[in-house]
Every structure is written in structure tokens, then in C-alpha cells.
C-alpha positions as a printed NumPy array, in Angstrom:
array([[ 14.674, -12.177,  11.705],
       [ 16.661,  -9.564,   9.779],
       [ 17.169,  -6.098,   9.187],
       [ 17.089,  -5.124,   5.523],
       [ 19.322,  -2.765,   4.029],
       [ 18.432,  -1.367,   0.063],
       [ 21.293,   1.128,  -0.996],
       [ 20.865,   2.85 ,  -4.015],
       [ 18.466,  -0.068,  -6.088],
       [ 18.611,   0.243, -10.116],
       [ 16.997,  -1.745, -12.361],
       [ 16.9  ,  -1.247, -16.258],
       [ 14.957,  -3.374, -18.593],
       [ 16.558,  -3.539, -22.279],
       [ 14.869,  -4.728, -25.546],
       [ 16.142,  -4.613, -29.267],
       [ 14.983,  -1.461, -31.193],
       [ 14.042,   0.591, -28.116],
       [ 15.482,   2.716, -25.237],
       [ 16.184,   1.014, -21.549],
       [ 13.067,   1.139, -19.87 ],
       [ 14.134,   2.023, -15.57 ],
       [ 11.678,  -0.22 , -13.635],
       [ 13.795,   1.01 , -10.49 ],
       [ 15.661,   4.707,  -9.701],
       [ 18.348,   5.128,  -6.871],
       [ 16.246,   3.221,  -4.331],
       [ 17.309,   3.485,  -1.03 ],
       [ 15.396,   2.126,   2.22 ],
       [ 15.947,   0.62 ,   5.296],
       [ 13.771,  -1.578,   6.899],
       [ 13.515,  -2.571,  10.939],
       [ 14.255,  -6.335,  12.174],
       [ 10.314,  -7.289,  12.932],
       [  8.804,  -4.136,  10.878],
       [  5.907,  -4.526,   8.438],
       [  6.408,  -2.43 ,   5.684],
       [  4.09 ,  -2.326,   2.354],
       [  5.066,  -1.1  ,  -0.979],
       [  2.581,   0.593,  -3.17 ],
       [  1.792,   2.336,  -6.447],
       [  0.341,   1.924,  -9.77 ],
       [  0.874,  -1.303, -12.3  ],
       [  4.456,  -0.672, -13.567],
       [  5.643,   1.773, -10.62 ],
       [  8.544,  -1.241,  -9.369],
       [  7.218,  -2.478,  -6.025],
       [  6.875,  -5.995,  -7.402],
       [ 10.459,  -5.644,  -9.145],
       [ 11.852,  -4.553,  -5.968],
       [ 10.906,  -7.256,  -4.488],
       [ 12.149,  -9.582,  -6.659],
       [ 15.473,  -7.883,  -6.649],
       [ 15.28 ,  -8.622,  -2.721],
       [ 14.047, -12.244,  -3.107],
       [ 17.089, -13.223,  -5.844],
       [ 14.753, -13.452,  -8.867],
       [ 16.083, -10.585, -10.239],
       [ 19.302,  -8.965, -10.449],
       [ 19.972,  -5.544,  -9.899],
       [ 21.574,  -3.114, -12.599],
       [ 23.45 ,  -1.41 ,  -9.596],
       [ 22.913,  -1.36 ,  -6.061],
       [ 23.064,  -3.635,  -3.009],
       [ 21.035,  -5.192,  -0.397],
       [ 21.637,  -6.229,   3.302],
       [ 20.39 ,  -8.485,   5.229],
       [ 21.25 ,  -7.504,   8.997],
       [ 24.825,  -5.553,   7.366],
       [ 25.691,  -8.764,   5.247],
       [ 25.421,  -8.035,   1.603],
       [ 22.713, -10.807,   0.025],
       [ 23.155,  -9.043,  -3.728],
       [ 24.831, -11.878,  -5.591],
       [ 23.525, -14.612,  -3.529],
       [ 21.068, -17.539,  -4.924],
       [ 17.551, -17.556,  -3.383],
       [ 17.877, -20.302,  -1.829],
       [ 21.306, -18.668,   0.445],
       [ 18.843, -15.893,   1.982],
       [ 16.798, -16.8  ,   3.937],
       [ 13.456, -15.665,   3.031],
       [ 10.083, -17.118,   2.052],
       [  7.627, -15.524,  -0.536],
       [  4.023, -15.843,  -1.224],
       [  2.894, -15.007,  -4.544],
       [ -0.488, -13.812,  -5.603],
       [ -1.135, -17.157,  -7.073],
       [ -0.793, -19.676,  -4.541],
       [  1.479, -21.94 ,  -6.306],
       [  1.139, -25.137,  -4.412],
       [  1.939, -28.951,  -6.419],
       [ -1.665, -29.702,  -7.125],
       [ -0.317, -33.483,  -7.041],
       [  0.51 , -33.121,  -3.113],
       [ -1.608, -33.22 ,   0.177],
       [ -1.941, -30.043,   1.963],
       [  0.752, -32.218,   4.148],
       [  3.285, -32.521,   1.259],
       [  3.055, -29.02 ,   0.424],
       [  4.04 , -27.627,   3.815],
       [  6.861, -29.777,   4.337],
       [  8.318, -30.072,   0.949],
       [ 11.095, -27.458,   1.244],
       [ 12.1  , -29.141,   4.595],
       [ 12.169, -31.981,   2.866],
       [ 14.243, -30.803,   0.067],
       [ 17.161, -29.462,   2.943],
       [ 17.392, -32.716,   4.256],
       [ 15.165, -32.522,   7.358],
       [ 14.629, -35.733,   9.419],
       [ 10.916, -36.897,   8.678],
       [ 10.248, -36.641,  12.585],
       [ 11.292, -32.825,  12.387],
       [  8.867, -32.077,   9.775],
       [  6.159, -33.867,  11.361],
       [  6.566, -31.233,  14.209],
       [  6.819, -28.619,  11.917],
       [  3.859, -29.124,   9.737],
       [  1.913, -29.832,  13.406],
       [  2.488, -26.335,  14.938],
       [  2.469, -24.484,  11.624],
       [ -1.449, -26.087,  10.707],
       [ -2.595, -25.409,  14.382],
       [ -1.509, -21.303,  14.007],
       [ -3.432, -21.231,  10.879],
       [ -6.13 , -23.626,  11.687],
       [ -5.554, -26.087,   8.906],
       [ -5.143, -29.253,  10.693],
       [ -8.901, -31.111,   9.264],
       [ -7.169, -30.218,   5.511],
       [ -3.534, -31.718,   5.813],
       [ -4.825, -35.215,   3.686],
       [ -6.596, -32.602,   1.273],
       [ -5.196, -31.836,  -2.111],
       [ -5.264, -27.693,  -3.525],
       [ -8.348, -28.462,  -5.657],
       [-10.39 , -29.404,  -2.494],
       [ -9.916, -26.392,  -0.665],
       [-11.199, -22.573,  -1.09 ],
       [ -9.085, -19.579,  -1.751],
       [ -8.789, -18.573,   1.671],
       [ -7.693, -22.024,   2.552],
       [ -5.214, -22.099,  -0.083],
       [ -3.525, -18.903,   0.507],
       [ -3.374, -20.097,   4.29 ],
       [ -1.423, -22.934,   3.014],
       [  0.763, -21.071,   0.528],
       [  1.314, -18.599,   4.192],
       [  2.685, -21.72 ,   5.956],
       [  4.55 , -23.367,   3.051],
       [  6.627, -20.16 ,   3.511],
       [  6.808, -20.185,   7.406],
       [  7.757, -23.088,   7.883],
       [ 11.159, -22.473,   6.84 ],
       [ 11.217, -19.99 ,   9.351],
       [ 12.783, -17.67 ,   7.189],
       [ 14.485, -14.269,   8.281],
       [ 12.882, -12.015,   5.547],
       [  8.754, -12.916,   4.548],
       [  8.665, -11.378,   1.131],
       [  4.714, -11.369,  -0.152],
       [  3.607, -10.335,  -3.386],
       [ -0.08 ,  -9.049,  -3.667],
       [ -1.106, -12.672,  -1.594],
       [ -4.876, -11.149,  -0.873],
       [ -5.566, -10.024,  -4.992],
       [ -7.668, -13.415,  -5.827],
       [ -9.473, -13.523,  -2.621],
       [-13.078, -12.163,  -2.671],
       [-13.536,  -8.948,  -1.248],
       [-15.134, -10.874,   2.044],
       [-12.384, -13.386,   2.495],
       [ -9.462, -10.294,   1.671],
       [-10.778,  -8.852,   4.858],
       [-10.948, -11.931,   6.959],
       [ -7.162, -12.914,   5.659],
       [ -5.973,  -9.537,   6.332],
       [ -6.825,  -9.576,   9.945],
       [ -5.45 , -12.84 ,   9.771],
       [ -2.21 , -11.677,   8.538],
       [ -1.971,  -8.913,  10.777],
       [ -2.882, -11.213,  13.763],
       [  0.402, -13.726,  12.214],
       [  2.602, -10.979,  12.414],
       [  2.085,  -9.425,  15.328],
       [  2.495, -13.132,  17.089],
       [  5.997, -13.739,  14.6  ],
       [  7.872, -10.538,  14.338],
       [  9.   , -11.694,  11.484],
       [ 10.453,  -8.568,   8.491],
       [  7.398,  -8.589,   6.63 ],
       [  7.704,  -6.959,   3.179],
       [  4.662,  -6.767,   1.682],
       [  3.544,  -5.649,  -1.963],
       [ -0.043,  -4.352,  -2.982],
       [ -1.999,  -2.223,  -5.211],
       [ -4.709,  -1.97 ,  -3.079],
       [ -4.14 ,   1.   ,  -0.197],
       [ -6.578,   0.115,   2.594],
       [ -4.531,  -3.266,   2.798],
       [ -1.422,  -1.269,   3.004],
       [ -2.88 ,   1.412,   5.44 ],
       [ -4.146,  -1.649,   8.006],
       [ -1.427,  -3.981,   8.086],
       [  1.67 ,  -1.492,   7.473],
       [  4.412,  -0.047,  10.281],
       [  5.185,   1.659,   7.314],
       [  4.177,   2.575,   3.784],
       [  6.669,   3.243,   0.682],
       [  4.886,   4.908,  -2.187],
       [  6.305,   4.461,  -5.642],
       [  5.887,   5.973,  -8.801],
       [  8.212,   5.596, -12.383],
       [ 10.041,   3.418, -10.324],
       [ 10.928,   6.181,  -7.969],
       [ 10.246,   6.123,  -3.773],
       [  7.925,   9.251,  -3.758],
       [  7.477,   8.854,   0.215],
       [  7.933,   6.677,   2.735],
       [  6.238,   7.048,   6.415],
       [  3.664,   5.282,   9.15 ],
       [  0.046,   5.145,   7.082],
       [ -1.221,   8.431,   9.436],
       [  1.69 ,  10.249,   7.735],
       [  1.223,   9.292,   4.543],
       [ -2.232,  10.222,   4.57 ],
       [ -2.211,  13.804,   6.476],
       [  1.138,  14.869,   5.294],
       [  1.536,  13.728,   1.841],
       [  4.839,  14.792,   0.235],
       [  3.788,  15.548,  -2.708],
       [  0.637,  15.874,  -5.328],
       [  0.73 ,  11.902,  -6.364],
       [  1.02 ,  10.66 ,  -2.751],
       [ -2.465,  12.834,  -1.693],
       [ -4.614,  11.742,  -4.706],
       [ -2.821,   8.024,  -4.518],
       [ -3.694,   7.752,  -0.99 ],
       [ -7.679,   7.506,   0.028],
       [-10.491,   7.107,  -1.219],
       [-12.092,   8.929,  -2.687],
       [ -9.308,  10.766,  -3.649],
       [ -7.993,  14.361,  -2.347],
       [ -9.875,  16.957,  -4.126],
       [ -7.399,  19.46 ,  -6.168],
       [ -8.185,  22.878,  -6.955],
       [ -5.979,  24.707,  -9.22 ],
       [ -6.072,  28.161,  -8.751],
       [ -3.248,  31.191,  -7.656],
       [ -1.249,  32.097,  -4.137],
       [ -1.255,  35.81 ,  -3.609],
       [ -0.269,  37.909,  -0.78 ],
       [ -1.518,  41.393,   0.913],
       [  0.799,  42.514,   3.607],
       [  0.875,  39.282,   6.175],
       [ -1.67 ,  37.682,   4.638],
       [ -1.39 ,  35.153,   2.267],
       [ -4.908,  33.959,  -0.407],
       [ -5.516,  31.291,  -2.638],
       [ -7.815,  32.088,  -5.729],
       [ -9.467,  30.213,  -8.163],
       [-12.435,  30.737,  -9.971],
       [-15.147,  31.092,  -8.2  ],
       [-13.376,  30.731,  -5.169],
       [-11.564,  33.018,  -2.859],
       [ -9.781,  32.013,   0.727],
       [ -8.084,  33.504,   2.998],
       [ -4.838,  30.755,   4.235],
       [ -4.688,  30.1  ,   7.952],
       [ -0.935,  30.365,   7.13 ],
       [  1.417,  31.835,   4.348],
       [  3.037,  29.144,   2.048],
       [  6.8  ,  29.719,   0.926],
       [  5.936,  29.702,  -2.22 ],
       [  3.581,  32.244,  -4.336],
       [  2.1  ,  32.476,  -7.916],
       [  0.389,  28.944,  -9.546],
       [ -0.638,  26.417,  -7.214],
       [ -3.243,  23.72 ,  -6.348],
       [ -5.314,  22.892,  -2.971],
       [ -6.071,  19.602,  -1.833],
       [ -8.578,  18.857,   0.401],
       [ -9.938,  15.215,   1.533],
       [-13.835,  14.99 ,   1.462],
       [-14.007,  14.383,   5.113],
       [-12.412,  18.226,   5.163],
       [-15.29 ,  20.126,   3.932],
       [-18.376,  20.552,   5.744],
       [-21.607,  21.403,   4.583],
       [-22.966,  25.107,   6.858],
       [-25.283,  27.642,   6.491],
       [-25.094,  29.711,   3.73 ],
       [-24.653,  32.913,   6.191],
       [-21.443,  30.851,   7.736],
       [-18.503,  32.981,   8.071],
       [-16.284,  31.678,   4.82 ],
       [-19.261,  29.517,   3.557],
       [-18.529,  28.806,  -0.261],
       [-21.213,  28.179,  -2.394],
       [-21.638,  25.437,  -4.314],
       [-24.017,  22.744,  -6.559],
       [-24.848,  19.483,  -6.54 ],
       [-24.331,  17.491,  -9.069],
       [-24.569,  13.74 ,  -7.812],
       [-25.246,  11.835,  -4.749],
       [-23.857,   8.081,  -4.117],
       [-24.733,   6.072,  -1.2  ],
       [-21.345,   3.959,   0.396],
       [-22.562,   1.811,   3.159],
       [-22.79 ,   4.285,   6.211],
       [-21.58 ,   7.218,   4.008],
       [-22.578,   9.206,   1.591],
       [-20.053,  10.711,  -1.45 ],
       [-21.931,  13.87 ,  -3.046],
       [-20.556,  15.548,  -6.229],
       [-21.   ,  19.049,  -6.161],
       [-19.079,  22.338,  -8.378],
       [-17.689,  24.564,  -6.372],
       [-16.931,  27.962,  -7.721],
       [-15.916,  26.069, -10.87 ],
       [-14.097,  23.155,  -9.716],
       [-15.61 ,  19.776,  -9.343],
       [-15.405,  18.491,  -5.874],
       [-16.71 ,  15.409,  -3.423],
       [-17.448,  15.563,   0.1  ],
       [-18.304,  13.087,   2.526],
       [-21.153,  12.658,   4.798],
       [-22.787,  10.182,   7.259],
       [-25.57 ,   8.151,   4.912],
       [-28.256,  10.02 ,   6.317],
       [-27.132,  13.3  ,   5.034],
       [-29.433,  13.58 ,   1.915],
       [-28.707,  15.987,  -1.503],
       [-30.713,  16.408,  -4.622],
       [-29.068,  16.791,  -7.606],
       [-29.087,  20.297,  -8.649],
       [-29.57 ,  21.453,  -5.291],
       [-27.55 ,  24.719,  -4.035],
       [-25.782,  24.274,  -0.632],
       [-23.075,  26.054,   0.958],
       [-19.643,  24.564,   2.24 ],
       [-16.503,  25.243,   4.613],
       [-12.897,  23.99 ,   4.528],
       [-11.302,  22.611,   7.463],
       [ -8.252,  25.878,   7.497],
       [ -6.501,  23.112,   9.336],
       [ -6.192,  20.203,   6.861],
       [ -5.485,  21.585,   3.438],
       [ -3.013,  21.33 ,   1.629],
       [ -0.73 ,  23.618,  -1.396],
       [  1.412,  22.121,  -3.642],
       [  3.822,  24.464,  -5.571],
       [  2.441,  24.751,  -9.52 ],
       [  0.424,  22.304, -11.303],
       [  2.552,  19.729, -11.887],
       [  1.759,  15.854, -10.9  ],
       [  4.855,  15.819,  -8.674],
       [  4.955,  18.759,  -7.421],
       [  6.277,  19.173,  -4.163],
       [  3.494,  19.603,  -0.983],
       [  3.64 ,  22.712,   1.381],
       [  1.458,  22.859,   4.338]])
């Protein structure tokens, strides 16, 4: 296992006729020997180049990276140590499930009794021993991307490097794997760097969640930090679902007491920002609650539409004039049209200075 070290990652992308496109910006992490840590973002936002950069399958513009304080930059992939697992499962279709796991082994030079060992305890901790004689096209996804899991461990490697391994699963078996994967790591301790789109799979499996955007780390904390203290306007909508609600509206103050306004809507803040003039409010669905319409600070508000989520409910509603969803227990019933009133938890919103996408969070 391995500590990893990124210091100050840059990666440009040049092409005749056009300006240098930066798939990376001044990247700097550092990642715990035995941590799980998940990079997300949007298509294009550089987790998966990052990774690459790590793995050797890219080279950096500028930067470094350190495995454990011993700098990996200019070394071939095969010199670091590390396994990946791709999103497809890239296994030799013309191989058992046997030949598969111990082909890289076999490559290095390992004695045939060594890799009969090898491929024995790496089947039985993924529960593939009935497919070993099995080719790729005789298995199911899940199967496959349990093989693809212990073509890589096998080599025992000191970095796991995965790349969006769940995306071709059914949404069934990508819950099933994910426990499994949790489950594998919690057994290995191996660095597990982990790249997704998808945030639930980042919020269940991670130590740790990086959240990228343009190429640039907009935060980086446990998954209960990045989703009650978001640093900044992308992070909150990025992270849950639904998304944060965002109200733009104005921070004023009278004496000690600070006011957001926006139209239709008037607060009071449980706290004064540091900041005054344009803002917006967040607020997560779960956050608002639906009162009486004689409640102390009850807002009132519209429905518009009602969906039905499993054991919740996601309702649609305008309030003031800003379009908002709040989240109730299935049973919790709403007629489009219908006039109801609503409170804001005082203790989970959230400001973000002006209007702007990145703009930075104050709580």
C-alpha cells in the first residue's frame, strides 16, 4: 500500500487551429496509505485525466506525483505499482476466466505453482471459483467486472486506480457490486482511487470525496462534509439529489439583524453573513417543512407537481416566485394547484456571495 502525493497537477490538451484546452489546473491532493477516495464532476471536469496522469497513461504538462515520497512522474506503468479497472472490463475474450487472472503474473515471470495459489485465493474472495474454465462471453456483467476486480488484485498492487468500473452494470447489479466493493476494501486496505459520475456511489464507498469542475478541485472532504458544508454554489447543486434549491434574492441588514429578500419572500437569518447586497439561498428539500399556514415564519407557497420516488415523495411548488422542491415521506399527498404553507430549517441554509456559479458559500 502507498500514500499518494499530487503536487501542483497540469494538464493541457493542444490541437492545430485552436487555443490549449486545460483538462487539469494546479491540482494538489494528498491521499492516506489505505484511504478510499472518489473523484467526481461533470463529463470533461478531469477526474478521469487525473487518473490517468496517476496510472502513467498520460503525462503531465507540469506537476509531480508520489507514491509514499518517491516521485512516480516519469515512470512507465508497469514501474508503479498499481492496478486499474476500466469501465469496460477489458478481459482477452480468447482466455478462461483462469487465464485472465493470472496473465500479468504470468507476464513477470511467476512460477506456474505461484499463480495457481494466486488465482485460488483471489476467486474464493470474489466467489468466482465455478467460472475459472469459463470464457468473458459466458458470464454476466457483474461476473465480469468481478473478474476485471481480481485481474487487478492479483498483482497486489500498492495503488487500485478504478475508472467508473460500476457505469455498465444495471442499476440492480451497481448496488450489489458496490457493497461488494466496499466490503473488498474494507478487508484490503488497499489506496483506492476511485472515479465516477454518479454521486451516491461516491457518497457510499468514499473516506473522501474530491469535487471537480473546469479541471479545477472545487472541494475536497468526508461525503457528510461535502454535503452539509458545501464550499461553494457548484458543490451544493452537484451534490444530492434532487438538487439544493437556490433562491436568488438580496442580504440586508437593520441594526444586528441581518434579512434575505427575494420576491415574494422575506426571512429573517438565524445569523448575519459577512457579506451583504446580491446573494442566493440554498436549501436541500429535506430542509423545508410543510406547517400550518398560521406557523410562525410559514411562507406561502403553490403546488405545481407531485412525483412519487419509492418511499418519498418530490413536490414542485413556487414559492414567493421561485420554483422550489421539497421532500416528503410517500404518504404525504399534494394536488397540483393546491396552496400550502412552508418553513425553512434556520439551521441548514445556506448564502453564497452574488449570483455567480462559483461563488463562494457562507454559512
Amino acid at each position: 500500500m502507498a500514500g499518494v502525493h499530487i503536487e501542483r497537477l497540469h494538464k493541457e490538451f493542444h490541437s492545430t487551429g485552436s487555443s490549449a484546452v486545460h483538462a487539469l489546473d494546479d491540482l494538489t491532493l494528498d491521499i492516506a496509505d489505505g484511504e478510499f477516495i472518489s473523484l467526481v464532476g461533470p463529463s470533461g471536469c478531469g477526474k478521469s485525466t487525473a487518473l490517468r496522469i496517476i496510472a502513467g497513461l498520460e503525462t503531465p504538462t507540469s506537476g509531480r506525483i508520489l507514491f509514499d515520497g518517491r516521485d512516480i512522474t516519469a515512470l512507465e506503468p508497469r514501474d508503479r505499482n498499481i492496478a486499474m479497472v476500466f469501465q469496460s472490463y477489458a478481459l482477452y475474450p480468447h482466455m478462461s476466466v483462469r487465464q485472465n487472472l493470472e496473465y500479468g503474473l504470468k507476464k513477470r515471470g511467476v512460477p506456474s505453482a505461484e499463480r495457481a495459489r494466486a488465482v485460488a485465493s483471489i476467486a474464493a474472495m470474489l466467489q468466482i471459483e465455478p467460472m475459472l474454465d469459463r470464457r468473458p462471453r459466458q458470464l454476466s456483467g457483474g461476473q465480469r467486472q468481478r473478474v476485471a476486480l481480481g485481474r487487478a488484485l492479483i498483482r497486489d498492487p500498492e495503488v487500485f486506480l478504478l475508472d467508473e468500473p460500476l457505469s455498465n452494470l444495471d442499476a440492480k447489479l451497481r448496488v450489489h457490486m458496490r457493497a461488494e466493493l466496499g466490503a473488498l476494501h474494507q478487508k484490503l486496505k488497499t489506496t483506492m482511487i476511485y472515479v465516477t459520475h454518479d454521486q451516491l456511489e461516491a457518497m457510499t464507498l468514499s473516506d473522501r470525496i474530491v469535487v471537480m469542475n473546469h479541471g479545477v478541485m472545487q472541494q475536497v472532504g468526508t461525503p457528510e462534509e461535502i454535503y452539509s458544508r458545501p464550499a461553494n454554489r457548484f458543490v451544493a447543486e452537484f451534490i444530492g439529489t434532487p438538487s439544493m434549491n437556490m433562491i436568488e434574492g438580496e442580504i440586508s441588514t437593520e441594526g444586528d439583524t441581518a434579512h434575505f429578500a427575494a420576491p415574494g419572500l422575506h426571512l429573517k437569518l438565524p445569523k448575519a453573513p459577512a457579506f451583504r447586497g446580491r446573494a442566493t439561498l440554498g436549501i436541500r428539500p429535506e430542509d423545508i417543512a410543510l406547517v400550518e399556514p398560521e406557523a410562525p415564519g410559514a411562507i406561502l407557497a403553490q403546488v405545481t407537481v407531485s412525483e412519487l420516488a419509492g418511499a418519498e415523495r418530490y413536490h414542485f411548488v413556487t414559492m414567493g416566485a421561485s420554483p422550489v422542491i421539497l421532500r416528503t415521506p410517500a404518504t404525504t399527498m399534494l394536488r397540483p394547484g393546491e396552496s400550502i404553507a412552508l418553513a425553512l430549517n434556520p439551521q441548514h441554509l445556506h448564502l453564497f456571495a452574488g449570483v455567480g456559479e462559483d461563488a463562494a458559500a457562507m454559512r
